[in-house]
Short mmCIF file of C-alpha atoms in Angstrom, two decimals:
data_model
loop_
_atom_site.label_atom_id
_atom_site.label_comp_id
_atom_site.label_asym_id
_atom_site.label_seq_id
_atom_site.Cartn_x
_atom_site.Cartn_y
_atom_site.Cartn_z
CA MET A 1 0.00 0.00 0.00
CA VAL A 2 2.83 2.39 0.83
CA ILE A 3 4.53 1.61 -2.47
CA ALA A 4 1.40 2.53 -4.45
CA THR A 5 1.15 5.84 -2.58
CA MET A 6 4.82 6.61 -3.15
CA SER A 7 4.64 5.82 -6.86
CA GLY A 8 1.50 7.97 -7.17
CA CYS A 9 3.40 10.94 -5.76
CA GLY A 10 6.04 10.62 -8.44
CA THR A 11 3.65 10.76 -11.39
CA TYR A 12 3.31 14.54 -11.59
CA ARG A 13 5.01 16.32 -14.44
CA PRO A 14 7.35 19.22 -13.74
CA ALA A 15 6.89 22.18 -16.04
CA PRO A 16 8.55 21.61 -19.43
CA LYS A 17 11.34 23.91 -20.65
CA ALA A 18 9.02 25.74 -23.10
CA PHE A 19 6.71 26.48 -20.18
CA HIS A 20 9.36 28.61 -18.44
CA GLU A 21 10.72 30.09 -21.69
CA ALA A 22 7.27 31.54 -22.43
CA THR A 23 7.62 33.90 -19.44
CA VAL A 24 10.59 35.71 -21.04
CA GLN A 25 9.24 35.92 -24.60
CA PRO A 26 7.49 39.01 -26.00
CA TYR A 27 3.83 39.04 -25.01
CA SER A 28 1.57 37.12 -27.43
CA LEU A 29 -1.91 38.50 -27.95
CA ASP A 30 -4.95 36.28 -27.57
CA SER A 31 -8.73 36.36 -27.04
CA GLY A 32 -9.78 38.74 -24.29
CA ASP A 33 -6.91 41.21 -24.62
CA ARG A 34 -8.11 44.81 -25.03
CA LEU A 35 -5.86 47.03 -27.14
CA ARG A 36 -5.60 50.80 -27.41
CA ILE A 37 -4.72 51.38 -31.08
CA SER A 38 -3.69 54.87 -32.17
CA VAL A 39 -3.18 55.98 -35.75
CA PHE A 40 -1.32 59.30 -35.82
CA GLU A 41 -3.54 62.18 -37.04
CA GLN A 42 -6.44 59.77 -37.66
CA GLN A 43 -8.76 60.34 -34.72
CA SER A 44 -11.57 58.28 -36.29
CA LEU A 45 -9.33 55.17 -36.31
CA THR A 46 -7.89 55.66 -32.82
CA ASN A 47 -9.92 53.56 -30.39
CA THR A 48 -9.98 50.56 -28.06
CA TYR A 49 -10.34 47.15 -29.71
CA THR A 50 -10.81 43.72 -28.12
CA VAL A 51 -9.36 40.51 -29.53
CA ASP A 52 -12.44 38.36 -30.13
CA GLN A 53 -12.92 34.65 -29.42
CA ALA A 54 -11.65 33.76 -32.88
CA GLY A 55 -8.46 35.79 -32.33
CA TYR A 56 -9.29 38.80 -34.53
CA ILE A 57 -9.89 42.51 -34.06
CA ALA A 58 -12.39 44.38 -36.24
CA PHE A 59 -10.57 47.49 -37.49
CA PRO A 60 -12.22 50.28 -39.52
CA LEU A 61 -11.43 50.40 -43.25
CA ILE A 62 -9.46 47.12 -43.29
CA GLY A 63 -11.89 44.74 -41.53
CA GLN A 64 -10.83 41.65 -39.59
CA VAL A 65 -7.16 41.54 -38.58
CA ALA A 66 -5.64 38.38 -37.07
CA ALA A 67 -4.18 39.16 -33.63
CA ARG A 68 -3.91 35.78 -31.89
CA GLY A 69 -0.29 34.75 -31.38
CA SER A 70 1.00 38.08 -32.65
CA THR A 71 3.17 40.49 -30.68
CA VAL A 72 2.20 44.15 -30.32
CA ALA A 73 5.02 45.22 -32.67
CA LYS A 74 4.02 42.68 -35.34
CA LEU A 75 0.35 43.73 -35.18
CA GLU A 76 1.34 47.40 -35.50
CA GLY A 77 3.15 46.51 -38.73
CA VAL A 78 0.28 44.44 -40.11
CA ILE A 79 -2.28 47.20 -39.49
CA ALA A 80 0.02 49.88 -40.95
CA GLN A 81 0.65 47.75 -44.05
CA LYS A 82 -3.07 47.15 -44.61
CA LEU A 83 -3.85 50.86 -44.16
CA LYS A 84 -1.19 51.70 -46.79
CA GLN A 85 -3.08 49.64 -49.34
CA GLY A 86 -5.32 52.42 -50.63
CA PHE A 87 -6.35 54.17 -47.40
CA LEU A 88 -3.45 56.17 -45.91
CA ARG A 89 -0.13 57.27 -47.39
CA ASP A 90 2.20 56.60 -44.43
CA PRO A 91 0.22 55.44 -41.38
CA ASP A 92 1.91 55.59 -37.97
CA VAL A 93 0.24 52.90 -35.83
CA THR A 94 0.87 52.50 -32.10
CA ILE A 95 -0.63 49.78 -29.90
CA GLU A 96 -0.76 49.60 -26.11
CA ILE A 97 -2.34 46.81 -24.12
CA ASP A 98 -5.26 48.44 -22.31
CA ARG A 99 -6.30 45.29 -20.42
CA TYR A 100 -4.74 41.84 -20.38
CA ARG A 101 -6.87 38.71 -20.59
CA SER A 102 -7.85 37.22 -17.25
CA ILE A 103 -6.18 34.56 -15.15
CA PHE A 104 -8.13 31.80 -13.43
CA ILE A 105 -7.48 30.43 -9.95
CA MET A 106 -8.98 27.13 -8.81
CA GLY A 107 -8.71 24.78 -5.90
CA GLU A 108 -7.84 25.48 -2.28
CA VAL A 109 -8.01 29.29 -2.23
CA GLY A 110 -10.39 31.64 -0.45
CA GLN A 111 -12.29 32.70 -3.58
CA PRO A 112 -11.61 30.66 -6.71
CA GLY A 113 -12.48 32.45 -9.92
CA GLN A 114 -11.45 34.80 -12.70
CA TYR A 115 -9.10 37.70 -11.91
CA SER A 116 -7.35 40.53 -13.74
CA TYR A 117 -3.78 39.89 -14.79
CA VAL A 118 -1.05 42.41 -13.98
CA PRO A 119 2.36 42.14 -15.71
CA GLY A 120 4.97 40.70 -13.38
CA MET A 121 2.49 38.64 -11.35
CA THR A 122 3.71 35.53 -9.59
CA VAL A 123 1.74 32.55 -8.30
CA MET A 124 1.95 34.15 -4.83
CA ASN A 125 0.36 37.40 -6.05
CA ALA A 126 -2.45 35.50 -7.77
CA ILE A 127 -3.20 33.47 -4.64
CA ALA A 128 -3.22 36.67 -2.58
CA VAL A 129 -5.83 38.35 -4.80
CA SER A 130 -7.99 35.22 -4.63
CA GLY A 131 -8.26 35.36 -0.84
CA GLY A 132 -5.19 33.33 0.14
CA PHE A 133 -4.94 29.67 1.00
CA THR A 134 -7.63 27.57 2.64
CA PRO A 135 -6.54 25.56 5.71
CA ARG A 136 -6.31 22.42 3.49
CA ALA A 137 -4.11 23.95 0.76
CA ASN A 138 -0.79 22.53 -0.35
CA GLN A 139 1.37 25.64 -0.02
CA HIS A 140 4.54 24.30 -1.65
CA ASP A 141 3.96 23.73 -5.34
CA PHE A 142 1.17 24.51 -7.79
CA ASP A 143 -0.11 23.44 -11.18
CA ILE A 144 -0.41 25.97 -13.98
CA THR A 145 -2.11 25.31 -17.29
CA ARG A 146 -0.81 27.56 -20.06
CA ASN A 147 -1.41 27.92 -23.81
CA ILE A 148 1.96 28.00 -25.59
CA ASN A 149 1.79 28.40 -29.38
CA GLY A 150 -1.59 26.68 -29.48
CA ASN A 151 -0.49 23.80 -27.23
CA ILE A 152 -2.12 23.48 -23.81
CA LEU A 153 0.56 22.49 -21.28
CA THR A 154 0.31 21.88 -17.54
CA GLY A 155 3.29 21.95 -15.23
CA ARG A 156 4.07 22.07 -11.55
CA VAL A 157 5.73 25.30 -10.38
CA LEU A 158 6.82 27.07 -7.22
CA ILE A 159 4.99 29.94 -5.51
CA THR A 160 7.62 32.42 -6.75
CA ASP A 161 7.25 31.49 -10.43
CA PRO A 162 5.86 34.13 -12.81
CA ILE A 163 2.49 33.67 -14.45
CA LEU A 164 1.16 34.89 -17.78
CA ALA A 165 -2.18 36.34 -18.84
CA GLY A 166 -4.59 33.51 -19.58
CA ASP A 167 -2.97 31.06 -17.14
CA THR A 168 -5.07 28.79 -14.95
CA ILE A 169 -3.56 28.15 -11.50
CA TYR A 170 -4.65 25.15 -9.48
CA VAL A 171 -3.89 24.93 -5.75
CA ARG A 172 -4.14 21.31 -4.68
CA GLU A 173 -5.27 19.94 -1.35
CA ARG A 174 -2.39 18.84 0.90
CA LEU A 175 -2.08 15.30 2.14
CA PHE A 176 -2.54 15.00 5.90
#
């Protein structure tokens, strides 16, 4: 019986290398991100746009623009290029992230749910905003599910590890 319990403890998967590398890559846009897009001297085009469920933003004059998986700099270039094609001579497009997509916290925390992401957040910060640990919480390592280049990966991390917008954090129950 003890052997089965011990082997069960060893079946978790530590976070893969790509999982940690994603935290130091340029931010990739995805559904739920809200962008402040400014086109210099074009007040009618300057506005706030949300990346929809399909990964697109609806931009005046040029229509649907794919944003999912793109960086801010890349999307600026794509929009500028499309505006050059018969609409504006030399468009100057600037994008700022107005609101990041949410993070989700589940398991043994005070108030599981959906929360706003702030750049630089760690697992500890996320747990704090969700009401802290319950008395039954495992406070040593945590599971994060993250979308990396269209692949959904789950890995076990420490409380000091950074999180990304869109992550789902799961705080497990500790063994007594």
